[in-house]
Short mmCIF file of C-alpha atoms in Angstrom, two decimals:
data_model
loop_
_atom_site.label_atom_id
_atom_site.label_comp_id
_atom_site.label_asym_id
_atom_site.label_seq_id
_atom_site.Cartn_x
_atom_site.Cartn_y
_atom_site.Cartn_z
CA MET A 585 -43.08 -28.98 -12.40
CA GLU A 586 -44.37 -27.06 -15.34
CA GLN A 587 -42.61 -23.76 -15.88
CA THR A 588 -43.94 -20.85 -17.90
CA GLU A 589 -41.78 -20.39 -20.97
CA VAL A 590 -39.17 -17.77 -20.33
CA MET A 591 -38.27 -15.52 -23.22
CA LYS A 592 -34.56 -14.69 -23.32
CA PRO A 593 -34.21 -10.90 -23.59
CA GLU A 594 -32.39 -9.95 -26.78
CA SER A 595 -31.38 -6.53 -25.50
CA LEU A 596 -31.68 -4.24 -22.49
CA ASP A 597 -34.76 -2.62 -24.04
CA ASP A 598 -36.22 -6.08 -24.51
CA LEU A 599 -35.51 -6.93 -20.86
CA ILE A 600 -37.29 -3.75 -19.75
CA LYS A 601 -40.32 -4.61 -21.91
CA ILE A 602 -40.50 -8.11 -20.44
CA LEU A 603 -40.17 -6.73 -16.90
CA HIS A 604 -43.01 -4.29 -17.49
CA LYS A 605 -45.18 -7.21 -18.59
CA ILE A 606 -44.24 -9.41 -15.63
CA PHE A 607 -44.86 -6.62 -13.12
CA GLU A 608 -48.35 -5.87 -14.48
CA SER A 609 -49.65 -8.36 -11.94
CA ASP A 610 -49.33 -7.53 -8.25
CA SER A 611 -47.52 -10.68 -7.21
CA VAL A 612 -43.83 -11.12 -7.91
CA ASN A 613 -42.43 -14.53 -8.88
CA VAL A 614 -38.90 -14.09 -7.60
CA GLU A 615 -37.47 -17.04 -9.50
CA GLU A 616 -38.97 -15.88 -12.76
CA VAL A 617 -37.55 -12.38 -12.42
CA GLN A 618 -34.15 -13.69 -11.36
CA ASN A 619 -34.02 -16.04 -14.36
CA ILE A 620 -35.01 -13.35 -16.82
CA MET A 621 -32.44 -10.91 -15.45
CA GLU A 622 -29.75 -13.56 -15.48
CA SER A 623 -30.51 -14.59 -19.06
CA TYR A 624 -29.99 -11.08 -20.42
CA GLU A 625 -26.43 -11.13 -21.79
CA SER A 626 -24.80 -7.86 -20.87
CA LYS A 627 -23.81 -5.73 -23.88
CA PRO A 628 -21.98 -2.54 -22.83
CA GLN A 629 -23.11 -0.54 -25.85
CA GLU A 630 -26.72 -0.99 -24.64
CA TRP A 631 -26.16 0.40 -21.14
CA MET A 632 -23.09 2.57 -21.50
CA LYS A 633 -25.10 5.79 -21.57
CA PHE A 634 -26.39 5.07 -18.04
CA ALA A 635 -23.02 4.08 -16.61
CA LYS A 636 -21.72 7.34 -15.12
CA PHE A 637 -18.91 6.92 -12.62
CA ASP A 638 -17.84 9.11 -9.73
CA GLN A 639 -14.25 9.06 -8.56
CA TYR A 640 -15.00 8.85 -4.83
CA ARG A 641 -18.02 6.56 -4.38
CA TYR A 642 -20.43 4.32 -6.21
CA THR A 643 -23.26 5.95 -8.18
CA ARG A 644 -26.95 5.11 -8.75
CA ASN A 645 -28.26 5.80 -12.22
CA LEU A 646 -31.99 5.43 -12.85
CA VAL A 647 -32.86 3.52 -16.02
CA ASP A 648 -36.62 2.91 -15.80
CA GLU A 649 -39.43 3.62 -13.35
CA GLY A 650 -41.41 0.48 -14.19
CA ASN A 651 -44.84 2.19 -14.27
CA GLY A 652 -44.47 2.78 -10.55
CA LYS A 653 -44.16 -0.97 -9.87
CA PHE A 654 -40.37 -1.11 -9.76
CA ASN A 655 -37.23 0.94 -10.12
CA LEU A 656 -34.52 -0.29 -12.49
CA MET A 657 -31.13 1.32 -12.03
CA ILE A 658 -27.49 0.86 -12.92
CA LEU A 659 -24.83 1.19 -10.21
CA CYS A 660 -21.25 2.07 -11.09
CA TRP A 661 -18.49 1.02 -8.70
CA GLY A 662 -14.95 2.35 -8.94
CA GLU A 663 -12.00 0.34 -7.63
CA GLY A 664 -12.45 -0.32 -3.90
CA HIS A 665 -15.91 1.30 -3.71
CA GLY A 666 -18.36 -0.33 -1.34
CA SER A 667 -21.72 0.27 0.26
CA SER A 668 -22.77 0.31 3.87
CA ILE A 669 -24.62 -2.62 5.38
CA HIS A 670 -28.20 -1.88 4.47
CA ASP A 671 -31.77 -3.17 4.35
CA HIS A 672 -34.30 -2.97 1.53
CA THR A 673 -37.31 -1.32 3.15
CA ASP A 674 -39.65 -4.31 2.68
CA SER A 675 -38.95 -4.54 -1.06
CA HIS A 676 -37.58 -7.18 -3.38
CA CYS A 677 -34.03 -6.50 -4.56
CA PHE A 678 -32.47 -8.10 -7.64
CA LEU A 679 -28.82 -7.44 -8.44
CA LYS A 680 -27.26 -8.47 -11.76
CA LEU A 681 -23.62 -7.94 -12.73
CA LEU A 682 -23.17 -6.22 -16.09
CA GLN A 683 -19.39 -5.83 -15.89
CA GLY A 684 -16.71 -6.83 -13.41
CA GLN A 685 -17.41 -8.54 -10.09
CA LEU A 686 -19.01 -7.59 -6.78
CA LYS A 687 -18.65 -9.18 -3.37
CA GLU A 688 -21.89 -9.54 -1.41
CA THR A 689 -21.65 -10.09 2.36
CA LEU A 690 -24.82 -11.12 4.18
CA PHE A 691 -25.63 -10.12 7.78
CA ASP A 692 -28.45 -10.93 10.15
CA TRP A 693 -30.46 -8.07 11.62
CA PRO A 694 -28.63 -6.93 14.78
CA ASP A 695 -30.39 -7.76 18.03
CA ARG A 696 -30.47 -5.49 21.08
CA LYS A 697 -27.93 -7.49 23.07
CA LEU A 698 -25.34 -7.09 20.37
CA SER A 699 -21.77 -7.32 21.62
CA GLY A 700 -18.69 -7.65 19.49
CA GLY A 701 -20.26 -6.23 16.37
CA MET A 702 -22.37 -7.60 13.55
CA VAL A 703 -20.98 -10.88 12.30
CA GLN A 704 -21.21 -11.84 8.66
CA LYS A 705 -23.48 -14.75 7.81
CA SER A 706 -22.05 -15.58 4.40
CA GLN A 707 -20.22 -14.09 1.46
CA GLN A 708 -20.27 -14.60 -2.26
CA VAL A 709 -18.59 -13.13 -5.30
CA LEU A 710 -21.01 -12.34 -8.09
CA LEU A 711 -19.60 -12.79 -11.57
CA GLU A 712 -20.63 -11.12 -14.81
CA ASN A 713 -24.24 -11.78 -15.76
CA GLN A 714 -25.08 -13.50 -12.47
CA CYS A 715 -28.18 -12.23 -10.65
CA ALA A 716 -28.58 -12.26 -6.86
CA TYR A 717 -31.72 -11.66 -4.82
CA ILE A 718 -32.34 -10.34 -1.32
CA ASN A 719 -35.19 -9.02 0.83
CA ASP A 720 -35.47 -8.00 4.49
CA SER A 721 -36.56 -11.45 5.66
CA ILE A 722 -33.36 -12.94 4.25
CA GLY A 723 -31.26 -10.33 6.00
CA LEU A 724 -29.01 -7.34 5.33
CA HIS A 725 -26.07 -7.07 3.01
CA ARG A 726 -23.01 -5.07 2.07
CA VAL A 727 -21.95 -4.92 -1.57
CA GLU A 728 -18.37 -4.07 -2.55
CA ASN A 729 -16.08 -3.90 -5.56
CA VAL A 730 -12.95 -5.36 -4.00
CA SER A 731 -10.87 -5.06 -7.17
CA HIS A 732 -8.03 -2.53 -7.30
CA THR A 733 -7.80 -2.74 -11.07
CA GLU A 734 -11.32 -3.16 -12.46
CA THR A 735 -14.50 -1.15 -12.18
CA ALA A 736 -17.86 -2.87 -11.83
CA VAL A 737 -21.32 -2.13 -13.20
CA SER A 738 -24.49 -3.71 -11.83
CA LEU A 739 -28.19 -3.64 -12.75
CA HIS A 740 -30.61 -3.40 -9.83
CA LEU A 741 -34.35 -3.92 -9.71
CA TYR A 742 -36.31 -2.90 -6.62
CA SER A 743 -39.99 -3.65 -6.23
CA PRO A 744 -41.86 -1.74 -4.96
CA PRO A 745 -39.60 1.29 -5.42
CA PHE A 746 -38.25 2.96 -2.22
CA GLN A 747 -36.50 6.23 -1.46
CA THR A 748 -35.03 5.58 1.97
CA CYS A 749 -33.36 2.65 3.67
CA GLN A 750 -31.43 1.96 6.86
CA THR A 751 -27.65 1.73 7.07
CA PHE A 752 -25.91 -0.13 9.88
CA ASP A 753 -22.61 0.36 11.71
CA GLN A 754 -20.95 -3.05 11.71
CA ARG A 755 -19.15 -2.39 15.01
CA THR A 756 -22.22 -1.48 17.03
CA GLY A 757 -25.32 -2.48 15.11
CA HIS A 758 -26.60 1.07 15.36
CA HIS A 759 -28.56 2.22 12.33
CA ASN A 760 -29.76 5.39 10.75
CA THR A 761 -32.10 6.13 7.89
CA VAL A 762 -30.61 7.45 4.68
CA LYS A 763 -32.24 8.97 1.66
CA MET A 764 -31.36 7.36 -1.65
CA THR A 765 -30.54 9.77 -4.41
CA PHE A 766 -29.69 9.34 -8.08
CA TRP A 767 -26.48 10.43 -9.78
CA SER A 768 -28.33 10.41 -13.08
CA LYS A 769 -31.77 9.64 -14.44
CA PHE A 770 -32.45 8.16 -17.87
CA GLY A 771 -28.90 8.95 -18.94
CA GLU A 772 -28.90 12.58 -17.76
CA ARG A 773 -26.78 13.72 -14.81
CA THR A 774 -29.02 14.94 -11.97
CA PRO A 775 -26.99 16.88 -9.39
CA PHE A 776 -29.43 16.53 -6.50
CA GLU A 777 -27.01 14.26 -4.67
CA THR A 778 -25.91 15.64 -1.31
CA THR A 779 -22.17 16.19 -1.29
CA VAL A 780 -21.73 14.45 2.03
CA SER A 781 -22.09 10.70 1.89
CA GLN A 782 -24.62 9.32 4.33
CA GLU A 783 -23.35 5.79 4.08
CA ASN A 784 -21.53 4.00 6.84
CA ASN A 785 -18.75 2.20 5.03
CA MET B 90 1.60 -10.23 -35.81
CA ALA B 91 -1.40 -8.32 -37.05
CA ARG B 92 -2.00 -5.31 -39.23
CA PHE B 93 -4.56 -2.82 -38.14
CA PRO B 94 -7.83 -2.24 -40.00
CA SER B 95 -8.38 1.10 -41.72
CA ILE B 96 -8.80 3.92 -39.27
CA ASP B 97 -12.05 5.85 -39.36
CA ASP B 98 -11.62 8.03 -36.33
CA CYS B 99 -8.00 8.87 -36.95
CA ALA B 100 -7.19 10.03 -33.45
CA VAL B 101 -8.18 6.86 -31.57
CA LEU B 102 -6.86 3.43 -32.45
CA HIS B 103 -8.61 0.44 -30.85
CA LEU B 104 -6.48 -2.70 -31.00
CA SER B 105 -7.64 -4.51 -27.86
CA ARG B 106 -8.58 -8.20 -27.61
CA LEU B 107 -6.95 -9.16 -30.90
CA GLN B 108 -4.56 -11.79 -29.54
CA LEU B 109 -1.66 -9.65 -30.70
CA ASP B 110 1.83 -10.71 -29.76
CA ASP B 111 3.39 -7.91 -31.77
CA LEU B 112 2.31 -4.91 -33.79
CA ASN B 113 3.80 -3.42 -36.93
CA LEU B 114 2.80 0.12 -37.85
CA GLU B 115 5.65 0.73 -40.27
CA HIS B 116 3.45 1.07 -43.31
CA LEU B 117 1.68 4.05 -41.77
CA THR B 118 2.47 7.32 -43.45
CA ASP B 119 3.98 10.03 -41.28
CA SER B 120 0.78 12.06 -41.45
CA LYS B 121 -1.32 9.08 -40.34
CA ARG B 122 1.18 8.44 -37.54
CA GLN B 123 0.88 12.03 -36.37
CA GLN B 124 -2.90 11.80 -36.15
CA ILE B 125 -3.00 9.05 -33.58
CA HIS B 126 -3.52 10.47 -30.07
CA GLN B 127 -4.95 7.45 -28.28
CA LEU B 128 -3.96 3.80 -28.51
CA HIS B 129 -5.75 0.91 -26.81
CA LEU B 130 -3.80 -2.35 -26.78
CA THR B 131 -5.42 -4.07 -23.79
CA ASN B 132 -6.03 -7.78 -23.44
CA ASN B 133 -3.50 -9.03 -25.99
CA ARG B 134 -0.46 -11.28 -25.71
CA LEU B 135 2.20 -8.63 -25.69
CA SER B 136 5.31 -9.46 -23.70
CA PHE B 137 7.01 -6.29 -24.89
CA LEU B 138 5.91 -2.85 -26.05
CA PRO B 139 5.99 -3.05 -29.87
CA PRO B 140 8.72 -0.68 -31.10
CA SER B 141 6.30 0.73 -33.69
CA VAL B 142 4.23 2.25 -30.91
CA CYS B 143 7.14 4.46 -29.85
CA PHE B 144 7.02 6.26 -33.20
CA LEU B 145 3.49 7.60 -32.72
CA PHE B 146 4.91 10.99 -31.85
CA ASN B 147 1.66 12.65 -30.89
CA LEU B 148 0.43 9.85 -28.68
CA GLU B 149 -1.14 11.27 -25.52
CA TYR B 150 -2.94 8.20 -24.18
CA LEU B 151 -1.64 4.63 -24.13
CA ASP B 152 -3.41 1.72 -22.46
CA ILE B 153 -1.54 -1.58 -22.59
CA SER B 154 -3.29 -3.27 -19.64
CA ASN B 155 -3.77 -7.00 -19.40
CA ASN B 156 -0.70 -8.14 -21.28
CA THR B 157 2.53 -9.81 -20.13
CA LEU B 158 4.99 -6.92 -20.08
CA THR B 159 7.99 -7.24 -17.80
CA ALA B 160 9.79 -4.08 -18.89
CA LEU B 161 9.43 -0.96 -20.98
CA PRO B 162 11.94 -0.03 -23.69
CA ASP B 163 14.06 3.13 -23.57
CA ASP B 164 12.33 4.11 -26.81
CA ILE B 165 9.20 4.92 -24.82
CA MET B 166 10.98 8.20 -24.11
CA ARG B 167 10.21 9.15 -27.73
CA LEU B 168 6.55 9.60 -26.73
CA THR B 169 7.13 13.16 -25.60
CA ASN B 170 3.42 13.97 -25.56
CA LEU B 171 2.32 11.03 -23.46
CA LYS B 172 -0.02 12.30 -20.72
CA THR B 173 -1.77 9.12 -19.66
CA PHE B 174 -0.09 5.75 -19.39
CA VAL B 175 -2.09 2.73 -18.21
CA ALA B 176 -0.46 -0.70 -17.85
CA LYS B 177 -2.59 -2.56 -15.30
CA ASN B 178 -2.27 -6.29 -14.89
CA ASN B 179 1.16 -6.89 -16.36
CA PHE B 180 4.38 -8.17 -14.75
CA LEU B 181 6.07 -4.83 -14.16
CA ASP B 182 8.17 -3.97 -11.15
CA GLU B 183 10.45 -1.16 -9.93
CA SER B 184 13.23 -2.19 -12.33
CA SER B 185 11.00 -2.19 -15.42
CA PHE B 186 11.18 1.48 -16.26
CA PRO B 187 13.97 3.31 -18.11
CA LYS B 188 16.20 5.43 -15.83
CA GLU B 189 15.16 8.57 -17.71
CA PHE B 190 11.42 7.94 -17.32
CA GLU B 191 11.16 10.80 -14.83
CA ARG B 192 11.54 13.22 -17.74
CA MET B 193 8.26 12.07 -19.27
CA PRO B 194 5.48 14.68 -18.85
CA VAL B 195 3.01 11.99 -17.75
CA GLU B 196 0.07 13.26 -15.69
CA ASN B 197 -1.81 10.01 -15.10
CA LEU B 198 0.02 6.79 -14.35
CA ASN B 199 -1.92 3.62 -13.59
CA LEU B 200 0.17 0.55 -12.83
CA SER B 201 -2.27 -1.37 -10.64
CA GLY B 202 -2.04 -5.13 -10.59
CA ASN B 203 1.68 -5.49 -11.19
CA ARG B 204 4.63 -6.65 -9.06
CA PHE B 205 6.00 -3.46 -7.55
CA GLU B 206 7.60 -3.91 -4.13
CA ASP B 207 8.81 -0.33 -4.02
CA ILE B 208 7.78 2.88 -5.70
CA PRO B 209 10.60 3.46 -8.20
CA MET B 210 12.74 6.57 -7.67
CA GLN B 211 11.93 7.79 -11.18
CA PHE B 212 8.25 8.16 -10.26
CA LEU B 213 9.11 10.22 -7.19
CA LYS B 214 10.66 12.89 -9.41
CA MET B 215 7.71 13.26 -11.77
CA THR B 216 6.33 16.58 -10.61
CA THR B 217 3.81 16.60 -13.47
CA LEU B 218 1.98 13.60 -12.01
CA GLN B 219 -1.62 14.34 -11.06
CA SER B 220 -2.77 10.82 -10.55
CA LEU B 221 -0.76 7.77 -9.50
CA SER B 222 -2.20 4.33 -9.04
CA LEU B 223 -0.21 1.38 -7.73
CA GLY B 224 -3.12 -0.58 -6.29
CA GLY B 225 -2.82 -4.32 -5.97
CA ASN B 226 0.97 -4.51 -5.95
CA ARG B 227 3.42 -5.59 -3.23
CA LEU B 228 4.46 -2.23 -1.79
CA LYS B 229 5.82 -2.50 1.74
CA ASN B 230 6.01 1.18 2.47
CA ILE B 231 5.52 4.69 1.14
CA PRO B 232 8.80 6.58 0.78
CA ALA B 233 9.08 10.06 2.30
CA GLU B 234 10.05 11.36 -1.17
CA ILE B 235 6.40 11.02 -2.14
CA GLU B 236 6.16 14.63 -0.99
CA ASN B 237 7.96 15.66 -4.21
CA LEU B 238 4.84 14.90 -6.24
CA THR B 239 3.40 18.33 -5.59
CA SER B 240 0.80 18.15 -8.38
CA LEU B 241 -0.68 14.89 -7.13
CA GLU B 242 -4.47 14.94 -6.77
CA MET B 243 -5.13 11.23 -6.67
CA LEU B 244 -3.00 8.58 -4.95
CA TYR B 245 -4.29 5.00 -5.06
CA LEU B 246 -2.24 2.55 -2.98
CA GLY B 247 -4.98 0.13 -1.94
CA GLY B 248 -4.23 -3.57 -1.82
CA ASN B 249 -0.57 -3.55 -0.83
CA LEU B 250 1.49 -4.52 2.24
CA ILE B 251 1.89 -1.03 3.69
CA SER B 252 2.12 -0.88 7.48
CA SER B 253 2.64 2.81 8.07
CA ILE B 254 2.09 6.19 6.47
CA PRO B 255 4.98 8.64 6.51
CA PRO B 256 3.99 12.14 7.70
CA GLU B 257 5.43 13.47 4.41
CA VAL B 258 2.21 12.36 2.69
CA ALA B 259 0.70 15.39 4.40
CA ASN B 260 2.78 17.66 2.16
CA LEU B 261 0.77 16.63 -0.89
CA THR B 262 -1.49 19.63 -0.46
CA SER B 263 -3.25 19.16 -3.83
CA LEU B 264 -4.38 15.68 -2.88
CA ARG B 265 -8.14 15.13 -3.19
CA TYR B 266 -8.41 11.37 -3.13
CA LEU B 267 -6.21 9.14 -1.00
CA VAL B 268 -6.77 5.40 -1.10
CA LEU B 269 -4.99 3.23 1.48
CA CYS B 270 -7.54 0.44 1.87
CA ASP B 271 -6.57 -3.23 2.13
CA ASN B 272 -3.17 -2.67 3.72
CA ARG B 273 -1.69 -3.28 7.20
CA ILE B 274 -1.83 0.24 8.58
CA GLN B 275 -2.00 0.55 12.36
CA SER B 276 -2.11 4.29 12.76
CA ILE B 277 -2.69 7.49 10.84
CA PRO B 278 -0.20 10.30 11.36
CA PRO B 279 -1.98 13.34 12.83
CA GLN B 280 -0.22 15.53 10.24
CA LEU B 281 -2.70 14.25 7.66
CA ASN B 282 -4.93 17.10 8.76
CA LYS B 283 -2.73 19.29 6.56
CA LEU B 284 -4.34 17.73 3.49
CA HIS B 285 -6.74 20.63 3.10
CA SER B 286 -7.93 19.56 -0.35
CA LEU B 287 -8.78 16.02 0.65
CA LEU B 288 -12.31 15.05 -0.36
CA SER B 289 -12.16 11.31 0.04
CA LEU B 290 -10.07 9.03 2.26
CA SER B 291 -10.25 5.28 1.92
CA LEU B 292 -8.95 3.34 4.94
CA HIS B 293 -11.07 0.21 5.00
CA ASN B 294 -9.56 -3.20 5.78
CA ASN B 295 -6.54 -2.10 7.79
CA LEU B 296 -5.43 -2.54 11.40
CA LEU B 297 -6.66 0.76 12.84
CA THR B 298 -7.95 0.81 16.39
CA PHE B 299 -8.50 4.56 16.53
CA LEU B 300 -7.98 7.71 14.52
CA PRO B 301 -6.09 10.84 15.57
CA ARG B 302 -8.42 13.61 16.63
CA GLU B 303 -6.69 15.92 14.13
CA ILE B 304 -8.77 14.21 11.46
CA LEU B 305 -11.64 16.45 12.59
CA SER B 306 -10.03 19.40 10.87
CA LEU B 307 -10.41 17.84 7.41
CA VAL B 308 -13.49 19.93 6.88
CA HIS B 309 -13.84 19.23 3.16
CA LEU B 310 -13.85 15.47 3.60
CA GLN B 311 -16.98 13.97 2.08
CA GLU B 312 -16.13 10.32 2.12
CA LEU B 313 -14.33 8.23 4.71
CA SER B 314 -14.34 4.44 4.57
CA LEU B 315 -13.42 2.56 7.74
CA ARG B 316 -15.02 -0.88 7.51
CA GLY B 317 -12.87 -3.86 8.38
CA ASN B 318 -10.73 -2.10 10.99
CA PRO B 319 -10.60 -3.26 14.62
CA LEU B 320 -11.83 0.12 15.81
CA VAL B 321 -12.28 0.43 19.52
CA VAL B 322 -15.92 0.49 20.48
CA ARG B 323 -15.72 1.25 24.16
CA PHE B 324 -12.80 2.53 26.06
CA ILE B 325 -11.93 0.40 28.98
CA LYS B 326 -12.50 1.84 32.42
CA ASP B 327 -9.87 0.43 34.68
CA MET B 328 -6.47 1.45 33.58
CA THR B 329 -3.76 3.20 35.47
CA TYR B 330 -1.29 5.52 33.96
CA ASP B 331 2.42 5.61 34.57
CA PRO B 332 3.24 8.38 37.03
CA PRO B 333 5.47 11.08 35.59
CA SER B 334 9.19 11.19 36.25
CA LEU B 335 10.78 13.89 38.44
CA MET B 336 12.18 15.52 35.33
CA GLU B 337 8.73 15.63 33.84
CA LEU B 338 7.20 17.13 36.97
CA ALA B 339 9.94 19.76 37.15
CA GLY B 340 9.51 20.51 33.46
CA ARG B 341 5.76 20.92 33.85
CA THR B 342 6.25 23.34 36.70
CA VAL B 343 8.71 25.44 34.72
CA LYS B 344 6.30 25.64 31.79
CA SER B 345 3.10 26.19 33.71
CA HIS B 346 4.63 28.99 35.74
CA ASN B 347 6.04 30.49 32.56
CA LEU B 348 9.49 30.60 34.03
CA SER B 349 11.94 31.90 31.51
CA PHE B 350 15.01 29.88 30.83
CA SER B 351 17.94 29.98 28.47
CA LEU B 352 21.19 28.24 27.67
CA SER B 353 22.91 30.32 30.32
CA ASP B 354 20.62 28.85 33.00
CA LEU B 355 20.44 25.25 31.99
CA PRO B 356 22.38 22.56 30.17
CA SER B 357 21.42 22.41 26.49
CA ASN B 358 19.78 19.01 26.83
CA LEU B 359 17.31 20.39 29.38
CA VAL B 360 16.59 23.45 27.27
CA HIS B 361 15.85 21.09 24.40
CA TYR B 362 13.61 18.98 26.63
CA LEU B 363 11.61 21.99 27.85
CA ASN B 364 11.02 23.07 24.28
CA LEU B 365 9.43 19.72 23.51
CA ALA B 366 6.51 20.33 25.85
CA SER B 367 3.12 19.50 24.29
CA GLU B 368 0.08 21.37 25.35
CA CYS B 369 -2.77 19.51 26.90
CA PRO B 370 -5.60 19.63 24.37
CA ASN B 371 -8.07 20.43 27.09
CA PRO B 372 -8.75 24.15 26.59
CA LYS B 373 -9.66 24.51 30.25
CA CYS B 374 -6.31 23.12 31.32
CA ALA B 375 -3.18 25.15 30.78
CA GLY B 376 -1.05 22.11 31.49
CA VAL B 377 1.71 20.65 29.41
CA TYR B 378 3.04 17.15 29.23
CA PHE B 379 6.26 15.58 28.05
CA ASP B 380 6.34 11.82 27.92
CA SER B 381 3.70 10.99 30.42
CA CYS B 382 0.19 11.33 29.16
CA VAL B 383 -3.11 9.61 29.24
CA ARG B 384 -4.64 8.66 25.94
CA HIS B 385 -8.31 9.17 25.84
CA ILE B 386 -10.57 7.85 23.18
CA LYS B 387 -13.42 10.15 22.34
CA PHE B 388 -16.23 9.00 20.15
CA VAL B 389 -17.22 11.61 17.67
CA ASP B 390 -19.75 11.63 14.94
CA PHE B 391 -17.92 12.81 11.88
CA CYS B 392 -18.76 13.10 8.24
CA GLY B 393 -22.05 11.31 8.82
CA LYS B 394 -20.27 8.29 10.31
CA TYR B 395 -21.47 6.98 13.61
CA ARG B 396 -19.01 7.40 16.45
CA LEU B 397 -15.40 7.31 15.41
CA PRO B 398 -12.93 6.59 18.16
CA LEU B 399 -10.59 9.53 18.14
CA MET B 400 -7.50 9.64 20.24
CA HIS B 401 -5.99 12.59 21.96
CA TYR B 402 -3.64 13.02 24.87
CA LEU B 403 -4.45 14.43 28.29
CA CYS B 404 -1.79 15.49 30.73
CA SER B 405 -3.22 13.44 33.61
CA PRO B 406 -6.31 11.45 34.44
CA GLN B 407 -7.55 14.37 36.49
CA CYS B 408 -7.77 16.42 33.36
CA SER B 409 -11.15 15.77 31.82
CA SER B 410 -11.44 15.39 28.13
CA PRO B 411 -11.77 18.41 25.88
CA CYS B 412 -14.94 18.75 23.89
CA SER B 413 -15.12 17.44 20.38
CA SER B 414 -16.05 19.90 17.67
CA ASN B 415 -19.53 18.43 17.69
CA PRO B 416 -21.37 19.03 20.97
CA GLN B 417 -24.30 16.90 19.78
CA SER B 418 -22.25 13.74 19.82
CA ASP B 419 -21.07 14.50 23.34
CA ALA B 420 -24.62 14.26 24.51
CA GLU B 421 -25.04 10.96 22.75
CA SER B 422 -21.88 9.33 24.04
CA GLU B 423 -22.57 6.39 26.24
CA ASP B 424 -21.54 6.81 29.86
CA GLU B 425 -18.30 8.52 29.20
CA ASN B 426 -19.03 11.82 30.87
CA SER B 427 -20.20 10.20 34.10
CA VAL B 428 -16.97 8.25 34.60
CA PRO B 429 -15.07 9.59 37.61
CA PRO B 430 -11.79 11.03 36.35
CA ASP B 431 -9.68 8.91 38.63
CA ARG B 432 -10.98 5.85 36.84
CA LEU B 433 -10.33 7.08 33.34
CA GLN B 434 -8.16 4.64 31.56
CA ARG B 435 -5.47 4.70 29.06
CA VAL B 436 -6.35 2.33 26.30
CA LEU B 437 -3.81 -0.34 25.62
CA LEU B 438 -3.00 -0.51 21.99
CA GLY B 439 -1.56 -3.66 20.56
#
């Protein structure tokens, strides 16, 4: 099968330029995006200015708004920090590790007759530079930094961009809608974050 | 052994990832030595702390993580300005530190990823400590002496073998962040509600089936992680409770009728017993109970989390449960309020 030549991004800026070009068209070639993201070799000096940590929970730091076609953000995970089980509001989600490791646990959507809690479908540990993909038809996931000694930094691309998603209680399958806020945008701290976490983790 | 390159930023010395098995700083002039405030020696091959390091008199920050240290030399005591000491991922344990280490003015100590089975006594005397991390070790318990660390704001003990939390943890009133995830904890002492400064509590991946209702009074708590605990989802509806003993019934009568009593009326053991009476948390019930009580699990929405099982005691099944602090969640709770009181159950806990 003939594949379009994939340019290896030389830098984070280069990756962003390539992504802008790819997302000019309305259709998303998931494999192409995943390959491009994976082939960018993480260099901390290129993304350090976006990587702002919080002591108590993981942070979302906006990097680029993709001309309205996608959101590119960097998430910073302290030791033990994890997310709730969540969906992706009908969007594509790409997750690349820039530093450290993250555990991704997949779940099916809970059905109404749920008893005994939501059961995990599968689990994987994502290593540095690996890029995972998920969307609502694949299922739901929880992402965690299970290390007690290392922090983790990940690069996320969501297309189209979304501001709310659903979080799920693993014990009951009940869900509620949460608003996604940014800890920083374009390297500047943006204190719009609510002080009370809405996540179920 | 390697020599360091010329220092541009005099205060910070970066010597990580250089495959160092030793370090010689002897050729440094005294003035150069005095300038160094921060030293990074991570990811090398150091099986001991190079003696040269101990002569950097103004050193405030030392990170020697990811090496193969088994012990620290007495000479480390020379670093009288050391505020932050990080030695993650080495082979240190409770016998690795000099006896006098408690005299160090260290404020931040991070020893995650080592081989500690106990928290060394020296650490429990370091009243300057603001942040202590012993994540990913082999700790079996938390000693009561932890309460001596009165300046502690951050305590990270995730990833150990801890099965219970001593109530003395509650005396760490400056504590903002308490991490106990990935342990074997079965219950949380209700006294933890005294941690008025607590902003974040990490309890995920333990053996908790419920939480004490006192946790509701942690009004500043922003973050509470509970995933991976066998939390009770429904309380079971067919349990009986053990009827109270005659002594208990007599004691309840004395207390509920406010009968006065003293050592001239009763043997001292009974006076002691009467003073142990706990009040039924139901505000509509003036009852007291001694040993015989019904545990009732109330599901409360707290901190944005959906329905935490909280436990409190009722003096008898006839006593209906007191309200939670959140009337909204009462309305949402499943069929709990329609259960006839005589069928309320005490939940069996493992």
